[in-house]
Short mmCIF file of C-alpha atoms and ligand atoms in Angstrom, two decimals:
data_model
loop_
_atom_site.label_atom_id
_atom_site.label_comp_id
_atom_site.label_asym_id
_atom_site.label_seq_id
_atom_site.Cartn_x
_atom_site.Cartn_y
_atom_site.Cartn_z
CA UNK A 1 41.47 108.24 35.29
CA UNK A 2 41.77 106.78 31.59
CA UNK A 3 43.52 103.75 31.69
CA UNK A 4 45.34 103.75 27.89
CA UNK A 5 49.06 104.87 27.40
CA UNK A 6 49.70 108.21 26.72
CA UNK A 7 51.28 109.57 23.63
CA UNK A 8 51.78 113.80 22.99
CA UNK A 9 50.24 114.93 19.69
CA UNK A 10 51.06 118.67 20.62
CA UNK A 11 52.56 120.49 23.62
CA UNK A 12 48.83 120.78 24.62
CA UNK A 13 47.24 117.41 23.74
CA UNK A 14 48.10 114.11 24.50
CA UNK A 15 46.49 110.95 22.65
CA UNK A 16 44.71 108.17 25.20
CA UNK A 17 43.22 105.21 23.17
CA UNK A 18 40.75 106.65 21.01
CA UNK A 19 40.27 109.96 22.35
CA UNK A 20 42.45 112.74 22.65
CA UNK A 21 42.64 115.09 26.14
CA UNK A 22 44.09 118.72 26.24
CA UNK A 23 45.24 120.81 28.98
CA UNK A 24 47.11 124.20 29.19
CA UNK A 25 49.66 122.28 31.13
CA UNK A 26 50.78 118.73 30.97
CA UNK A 27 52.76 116.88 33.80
CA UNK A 28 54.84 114.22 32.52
CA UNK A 29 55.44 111.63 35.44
CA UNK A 30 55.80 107.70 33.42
CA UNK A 31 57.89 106.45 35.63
CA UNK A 32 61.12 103.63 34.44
CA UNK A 33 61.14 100.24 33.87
CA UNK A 34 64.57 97.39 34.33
CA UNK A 35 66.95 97.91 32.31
CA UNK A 36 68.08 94.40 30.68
CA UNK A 37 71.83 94.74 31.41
CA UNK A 38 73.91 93.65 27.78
CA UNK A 39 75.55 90.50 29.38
CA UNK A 40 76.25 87.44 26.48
CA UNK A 41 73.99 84.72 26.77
CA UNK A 42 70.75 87.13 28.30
CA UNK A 43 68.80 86.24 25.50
CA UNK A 44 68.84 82.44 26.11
CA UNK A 45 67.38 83.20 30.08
CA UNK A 46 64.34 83.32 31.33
CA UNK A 47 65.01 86.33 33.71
CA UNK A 48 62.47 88.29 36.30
CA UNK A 49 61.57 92.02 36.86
CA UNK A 50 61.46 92.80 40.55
CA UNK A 51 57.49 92.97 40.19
CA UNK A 52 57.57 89.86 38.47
CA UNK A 53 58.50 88.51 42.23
CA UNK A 54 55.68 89.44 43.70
CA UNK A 55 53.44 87.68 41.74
CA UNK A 56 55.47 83.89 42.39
CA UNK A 57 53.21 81.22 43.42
CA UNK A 58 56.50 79.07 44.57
CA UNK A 59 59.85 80.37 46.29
CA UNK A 60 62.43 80.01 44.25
CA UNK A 61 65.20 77.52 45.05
CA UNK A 62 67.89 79.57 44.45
CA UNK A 63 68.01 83.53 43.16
CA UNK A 64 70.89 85.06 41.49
CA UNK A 65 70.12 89.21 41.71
CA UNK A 66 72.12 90.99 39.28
CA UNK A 67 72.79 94.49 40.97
CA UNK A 68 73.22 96.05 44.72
CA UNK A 69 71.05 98.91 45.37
CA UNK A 70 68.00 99.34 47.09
CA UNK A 71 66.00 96.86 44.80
CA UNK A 72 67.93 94.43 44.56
CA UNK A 73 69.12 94.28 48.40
CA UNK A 74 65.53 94.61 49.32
CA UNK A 75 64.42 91.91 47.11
CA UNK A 76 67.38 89.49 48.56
CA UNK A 77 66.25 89.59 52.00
CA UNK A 78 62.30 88.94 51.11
CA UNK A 79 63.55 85.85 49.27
CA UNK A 80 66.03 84.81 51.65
CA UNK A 81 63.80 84.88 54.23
CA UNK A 82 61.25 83.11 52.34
CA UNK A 83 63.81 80.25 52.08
CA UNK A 84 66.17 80.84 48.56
CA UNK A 85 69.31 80.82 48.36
CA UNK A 86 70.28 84.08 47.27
CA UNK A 87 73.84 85.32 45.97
CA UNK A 88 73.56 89.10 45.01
CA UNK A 89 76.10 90.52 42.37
CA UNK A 90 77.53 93.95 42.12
CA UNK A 91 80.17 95.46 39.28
CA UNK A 92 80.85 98.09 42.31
CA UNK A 93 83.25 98.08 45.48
CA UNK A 94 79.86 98.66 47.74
CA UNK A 95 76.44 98.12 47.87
CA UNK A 96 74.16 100.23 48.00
CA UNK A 97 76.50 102.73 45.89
CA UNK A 98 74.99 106.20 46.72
CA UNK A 99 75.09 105.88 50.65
CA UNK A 100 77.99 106.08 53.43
CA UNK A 101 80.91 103.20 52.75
CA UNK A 102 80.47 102.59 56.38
CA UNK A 103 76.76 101.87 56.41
CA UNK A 104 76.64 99.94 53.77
CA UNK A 105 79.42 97.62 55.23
CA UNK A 106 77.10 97.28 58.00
CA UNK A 107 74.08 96.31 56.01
CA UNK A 108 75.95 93.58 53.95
CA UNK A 109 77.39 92.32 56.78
CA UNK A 110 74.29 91.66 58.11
CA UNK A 111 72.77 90.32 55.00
CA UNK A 112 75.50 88.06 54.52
CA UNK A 113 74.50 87.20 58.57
CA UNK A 114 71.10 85.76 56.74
CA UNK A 115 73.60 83.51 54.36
CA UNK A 116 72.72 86.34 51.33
CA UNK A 117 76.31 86.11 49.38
CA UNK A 118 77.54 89.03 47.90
CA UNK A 119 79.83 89.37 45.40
CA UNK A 120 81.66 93.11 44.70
CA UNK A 121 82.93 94.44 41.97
CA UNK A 122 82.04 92.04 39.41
CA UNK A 123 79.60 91.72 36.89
CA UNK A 124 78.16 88.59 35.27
CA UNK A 125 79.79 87.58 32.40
CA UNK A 126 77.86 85.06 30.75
CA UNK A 127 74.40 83.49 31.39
CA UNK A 128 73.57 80.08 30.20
CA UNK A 129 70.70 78.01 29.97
CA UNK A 130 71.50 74.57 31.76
CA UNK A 131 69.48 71.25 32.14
CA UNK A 132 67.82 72.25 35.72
CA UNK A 133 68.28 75.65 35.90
CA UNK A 134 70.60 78.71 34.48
CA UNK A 135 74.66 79.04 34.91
CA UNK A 136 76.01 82.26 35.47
CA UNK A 137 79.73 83.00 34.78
CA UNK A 138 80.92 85.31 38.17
CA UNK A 139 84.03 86.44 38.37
CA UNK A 140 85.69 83.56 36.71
CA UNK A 141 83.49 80.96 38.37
CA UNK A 142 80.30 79.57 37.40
CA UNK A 143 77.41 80.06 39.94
CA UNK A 144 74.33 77.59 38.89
CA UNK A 145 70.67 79.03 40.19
CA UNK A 146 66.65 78.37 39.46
CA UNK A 147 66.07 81.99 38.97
CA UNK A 148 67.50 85.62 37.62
CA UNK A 149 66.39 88.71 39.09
CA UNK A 150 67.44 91.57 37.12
CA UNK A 151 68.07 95.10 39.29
CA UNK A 152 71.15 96.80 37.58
CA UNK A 153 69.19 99.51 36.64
CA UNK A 154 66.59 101.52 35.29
CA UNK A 155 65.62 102.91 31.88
CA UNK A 156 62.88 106.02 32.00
CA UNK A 157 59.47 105.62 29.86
CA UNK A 158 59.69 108.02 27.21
CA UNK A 159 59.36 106.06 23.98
CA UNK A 160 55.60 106.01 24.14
CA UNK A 161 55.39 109.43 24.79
CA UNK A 162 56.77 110.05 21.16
CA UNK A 163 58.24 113.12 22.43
CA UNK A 164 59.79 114.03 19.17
CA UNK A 165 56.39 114.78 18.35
CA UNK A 166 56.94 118.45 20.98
CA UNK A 167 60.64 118.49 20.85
CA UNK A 168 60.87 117.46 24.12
CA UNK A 169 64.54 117.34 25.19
CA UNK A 170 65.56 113.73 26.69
CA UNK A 171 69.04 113.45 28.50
CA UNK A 172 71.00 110.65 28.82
CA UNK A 173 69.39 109.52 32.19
CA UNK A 174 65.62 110.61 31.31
CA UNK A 175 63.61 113.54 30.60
CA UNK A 176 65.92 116.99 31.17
CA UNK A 177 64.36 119.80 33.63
CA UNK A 178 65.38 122.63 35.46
CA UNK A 179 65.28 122.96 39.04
CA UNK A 180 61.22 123.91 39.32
CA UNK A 181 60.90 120.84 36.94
CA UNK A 182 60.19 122.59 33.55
CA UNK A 183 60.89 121.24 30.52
CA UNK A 184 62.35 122.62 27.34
CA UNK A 185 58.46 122.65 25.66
CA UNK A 186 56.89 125.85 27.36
CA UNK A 187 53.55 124.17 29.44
CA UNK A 188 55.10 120.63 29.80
CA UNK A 189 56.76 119.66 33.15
CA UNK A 190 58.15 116.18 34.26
CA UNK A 191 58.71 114.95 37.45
CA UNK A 192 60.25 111.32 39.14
CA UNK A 193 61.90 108.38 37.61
CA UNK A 194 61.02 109.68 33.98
CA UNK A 195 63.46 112.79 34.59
CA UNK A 196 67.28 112.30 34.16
CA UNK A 197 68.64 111.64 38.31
CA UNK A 198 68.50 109.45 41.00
CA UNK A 199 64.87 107.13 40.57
CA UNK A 200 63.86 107.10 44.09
CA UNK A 201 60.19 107.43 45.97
CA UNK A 202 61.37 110.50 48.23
CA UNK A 203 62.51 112.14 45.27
CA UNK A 204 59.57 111.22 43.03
CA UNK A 205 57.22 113.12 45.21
CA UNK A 206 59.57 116.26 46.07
CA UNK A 207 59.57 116.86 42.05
CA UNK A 208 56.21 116.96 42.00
CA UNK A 209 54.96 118.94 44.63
CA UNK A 210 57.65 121.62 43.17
CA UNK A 211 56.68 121.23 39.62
CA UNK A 212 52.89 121.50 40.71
CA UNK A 213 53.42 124.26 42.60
CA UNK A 214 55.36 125.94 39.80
CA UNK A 215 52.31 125.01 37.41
CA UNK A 216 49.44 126.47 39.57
CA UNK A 217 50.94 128.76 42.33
CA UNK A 218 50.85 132.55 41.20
CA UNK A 219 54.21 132.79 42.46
CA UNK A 220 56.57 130.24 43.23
CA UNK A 221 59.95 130.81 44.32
CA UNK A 222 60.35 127.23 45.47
CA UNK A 223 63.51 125.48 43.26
CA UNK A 224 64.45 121.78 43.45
CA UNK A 225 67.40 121.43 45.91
CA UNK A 226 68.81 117.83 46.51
CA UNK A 227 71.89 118.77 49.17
CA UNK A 228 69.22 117.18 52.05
CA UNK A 229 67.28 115.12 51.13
CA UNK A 230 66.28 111.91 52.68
CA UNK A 231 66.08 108.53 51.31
CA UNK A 232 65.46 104.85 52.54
CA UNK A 233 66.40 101.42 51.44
CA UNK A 234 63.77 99.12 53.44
CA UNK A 235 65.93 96.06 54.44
CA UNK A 236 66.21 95.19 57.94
CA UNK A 237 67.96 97.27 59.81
CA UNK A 238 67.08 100.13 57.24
CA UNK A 239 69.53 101.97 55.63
CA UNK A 240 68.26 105.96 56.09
CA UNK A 241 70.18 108.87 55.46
CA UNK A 242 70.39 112.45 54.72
CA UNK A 243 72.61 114.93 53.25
CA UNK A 244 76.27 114.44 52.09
CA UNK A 245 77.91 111.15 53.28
CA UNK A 246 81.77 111.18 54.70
CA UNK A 247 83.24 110.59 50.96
CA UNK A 248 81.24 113.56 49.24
CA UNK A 249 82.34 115.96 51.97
CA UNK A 250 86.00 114.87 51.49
CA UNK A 251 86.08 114.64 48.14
CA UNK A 252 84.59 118.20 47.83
CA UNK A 253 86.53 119.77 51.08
CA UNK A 254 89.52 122.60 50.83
CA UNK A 255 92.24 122.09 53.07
CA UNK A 256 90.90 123.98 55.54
CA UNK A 257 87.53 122.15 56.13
CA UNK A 258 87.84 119.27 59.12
CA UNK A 259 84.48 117.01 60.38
CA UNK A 260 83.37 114.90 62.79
CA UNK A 261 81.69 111.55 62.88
CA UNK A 262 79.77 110.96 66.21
CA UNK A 263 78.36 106.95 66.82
CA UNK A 264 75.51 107.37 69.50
CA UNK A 265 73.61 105.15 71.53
CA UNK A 266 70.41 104.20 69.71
CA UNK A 267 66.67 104.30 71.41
CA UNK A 268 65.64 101.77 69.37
CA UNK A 269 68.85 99.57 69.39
CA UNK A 270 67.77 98.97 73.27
CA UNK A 271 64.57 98.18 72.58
CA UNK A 272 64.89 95.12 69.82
CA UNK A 273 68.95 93.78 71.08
CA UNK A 274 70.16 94.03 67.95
CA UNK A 275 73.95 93.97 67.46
CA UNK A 276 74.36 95.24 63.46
CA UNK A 277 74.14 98.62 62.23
CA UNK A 278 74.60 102.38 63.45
CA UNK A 279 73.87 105.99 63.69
CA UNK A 280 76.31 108.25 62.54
CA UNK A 281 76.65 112.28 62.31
CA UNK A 282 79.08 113.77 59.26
CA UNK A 283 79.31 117.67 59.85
CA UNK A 284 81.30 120.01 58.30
CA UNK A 285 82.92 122.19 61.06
CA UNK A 286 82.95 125.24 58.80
CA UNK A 287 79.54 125.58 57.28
CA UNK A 288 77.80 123.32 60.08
CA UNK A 289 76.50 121.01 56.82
CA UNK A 290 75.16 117.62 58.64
CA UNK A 291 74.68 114.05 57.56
CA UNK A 292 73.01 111.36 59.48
CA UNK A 293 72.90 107.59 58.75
CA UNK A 294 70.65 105.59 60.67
CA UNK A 295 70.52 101.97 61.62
CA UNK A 296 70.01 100.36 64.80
CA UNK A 297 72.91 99.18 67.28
CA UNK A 298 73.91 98.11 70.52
CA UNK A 299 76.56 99.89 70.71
CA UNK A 300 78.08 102.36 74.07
CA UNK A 301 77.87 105.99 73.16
CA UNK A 302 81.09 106.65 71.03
CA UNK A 303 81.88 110.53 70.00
CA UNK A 304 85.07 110.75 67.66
CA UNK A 305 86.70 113.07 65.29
CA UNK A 306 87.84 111.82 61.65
CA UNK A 307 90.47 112.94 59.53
CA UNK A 308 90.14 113.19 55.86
CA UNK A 309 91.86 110.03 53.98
C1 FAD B 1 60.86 96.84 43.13
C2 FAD B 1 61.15 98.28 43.45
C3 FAD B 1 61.55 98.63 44.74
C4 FAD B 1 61.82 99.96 45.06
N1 FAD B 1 62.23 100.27 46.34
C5 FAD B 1 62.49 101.57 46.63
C6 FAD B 1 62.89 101.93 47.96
O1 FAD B 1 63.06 101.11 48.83
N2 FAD B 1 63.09 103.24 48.23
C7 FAD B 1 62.90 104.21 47.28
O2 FAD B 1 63.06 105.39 47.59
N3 FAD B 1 62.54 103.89 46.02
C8 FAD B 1 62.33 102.60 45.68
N4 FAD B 1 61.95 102.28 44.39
C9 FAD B 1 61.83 103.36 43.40
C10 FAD B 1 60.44 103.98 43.43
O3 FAD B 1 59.46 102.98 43.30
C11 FAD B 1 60.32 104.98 42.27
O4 FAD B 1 61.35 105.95 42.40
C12 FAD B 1 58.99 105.70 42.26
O5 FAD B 1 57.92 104.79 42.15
C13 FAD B 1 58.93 106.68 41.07
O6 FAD B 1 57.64 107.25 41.01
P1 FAD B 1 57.08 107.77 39.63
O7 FAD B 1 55.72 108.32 39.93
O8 FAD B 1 58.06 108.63 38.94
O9 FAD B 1 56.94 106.48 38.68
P2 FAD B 1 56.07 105.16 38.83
O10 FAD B 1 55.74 104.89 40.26
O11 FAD B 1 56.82 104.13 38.06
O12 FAD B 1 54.70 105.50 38.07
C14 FAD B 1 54.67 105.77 36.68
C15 FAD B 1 53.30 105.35 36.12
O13 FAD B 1 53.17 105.85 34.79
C16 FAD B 1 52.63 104.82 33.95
N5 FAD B 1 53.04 105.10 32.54
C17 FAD B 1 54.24 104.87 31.93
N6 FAD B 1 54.23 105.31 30.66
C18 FAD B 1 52.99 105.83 30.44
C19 FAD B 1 52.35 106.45 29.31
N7 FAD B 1 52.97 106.66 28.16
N8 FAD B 1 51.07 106.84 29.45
C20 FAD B 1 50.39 106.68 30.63
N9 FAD B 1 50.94 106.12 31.73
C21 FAD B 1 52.23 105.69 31.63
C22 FAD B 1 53.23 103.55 34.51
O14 FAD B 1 52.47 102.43 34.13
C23 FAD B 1 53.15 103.83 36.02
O15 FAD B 1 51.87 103.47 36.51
C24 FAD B 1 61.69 100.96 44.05
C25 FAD B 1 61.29 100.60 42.75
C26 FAD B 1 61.04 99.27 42.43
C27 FAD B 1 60.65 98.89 41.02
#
């Protein structure tokens, strides 16, 4: 491993440091970092990056975390438990945005449980420096915390790569591929947070084995395919799913298509007495398509039909 950022001086050469490497294929895979959100008054804060938190030698007293999805609802319970107060803010009606509306009502409901307080669709305002701490304009009110913990998003690391060096095409969310992960510069792939798409571990590493594949195999027919794939957000309970949740099958159903939802008893609800969270089935009756959202309950065995809203 050379451990110096990476720049392309050709579709076949990259500079490290001082030396220069070539290869008859390059795999681009740089990752993202947070995205500092344009809210008045930013500038004037002293505000973290998630991996910022790790390295704290004290717990902060109280956390504002600007942003609901899987890093920032992963990084309110840690501190929570540790002991901050933590209020969590969201511009959007849900958290955790991508998964099922029903799920993620169970997993803030049992944040808030913990004393977390999350606020929906609102953004911060304003941020202002104050004598023991930061204020943060919510909403219309004015929430005062020790610390900022910026999660609204991510921005792909391309810049360094210079890639108008090789032409290389960059799309509004990242690096642009096609679905075995090629670029527009014949020999260069990308694959993970750098490429435009959702920035997620299980997806990270189900780019790359495809693009590597495509790179070395002598024939590949494999082609990225994201209708079932799984993810995880690693609060507690979890929040797992795969597949389409209940609003992406409605909003893409006919008429004529009509599914299920199906709440089952859960092993492992049994086994730890917990009373939050569930484990539900979304089907399609006409192509058989199948969701699942998993989360512990104690709940009896409950099998239902839904109707489309
Ligand atoms: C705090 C946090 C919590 C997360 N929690 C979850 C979760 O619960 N579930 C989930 O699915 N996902 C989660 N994610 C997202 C997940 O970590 C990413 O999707 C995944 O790491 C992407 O992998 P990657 O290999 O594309 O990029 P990275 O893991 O970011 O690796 C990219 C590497 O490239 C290096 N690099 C950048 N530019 C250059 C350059 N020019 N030259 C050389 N090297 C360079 C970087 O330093 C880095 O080491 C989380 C992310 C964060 C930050």
């Amino acid at each position: 491993m050379v451990p110096e950022t990476a720049s392309f001086v050709d579709a076949r050469t990259v500079r490290v440091g001082d030396q220069q490497l070539s290869g008859e294929r390059i795999l681009v895979a740089t990752g993202s970092r947070t995205a500092v959100p344009p809210i008045p008054g930013i500038e004037d804060i002293e505000w973290d990056r998630p991996h910022q938190r790790l390295e704290l030698d004290d717990v902060p007293e109280s956390l504002l975390i600007v942003g609901a999805g899987p890093v920032g609802l992963e990084f309110a319970q840690i501190f929570a438990r540790f002991g901050s107060h933590v209020t969590i803010v969201n511009s959007g009606p849900q958290i955790a945005a991508r998964a099922d509306t029903e799920a993620a009502g169970e997993l803030q409901a049992a944040l808030e449980e913990e004393g977390i307080e999350v606020v929906l669709n609102s953004g911060v305002d304003s941020f202002a420096r104050s004598s023991d701490g930061i204020t943060a304009s919510v909403g219309g009110r004015t929430v005062a915390v020790s610390h900022v913990l910026l999660a609204s998003g991510r921005l792909p690391n391309v810049e360094e790569l210079e890639p108008d060096r090789i032409g290389l095409e960059i799309g509004r969310g990242g690096i642009t591929v096609d679905d075995r992960q090629r670029t527009n510069v014949d020999g260069v792939w990308a694959a993970g947070d750098v490429v435009a798409g959702p920035m997620l571990t299980p997806i990270a590493q189900y780019q790359a084995r495809i693009a590597v594949e495509d790179m070395f195999a002598s024939s590949s027919s494999r082609r990225a395919d994201y209708s079932a794939l799984p993810t995880a957000i690693f609060t507690d309970p979890e929040l797992g799913d795969v597949g389409l949740t209940e609003q992406r099958l409605w909003s893409r159903a006919t008429t004529s298509v009509s599914s299920a939802s199906v709440a089952v008893r859960h092993a492992r609800a049994n086994t730890s007495a917990r009373s939050t969270g569930l484990y539900k089935i979304v089907f399609d009756r006409e192509t058989r398509e199948c969701s699942a959202y998993s989360g512990p309950r104690a709940a009896s065995d409950i099998v239902g039909s839904i109707t489309p809203p």
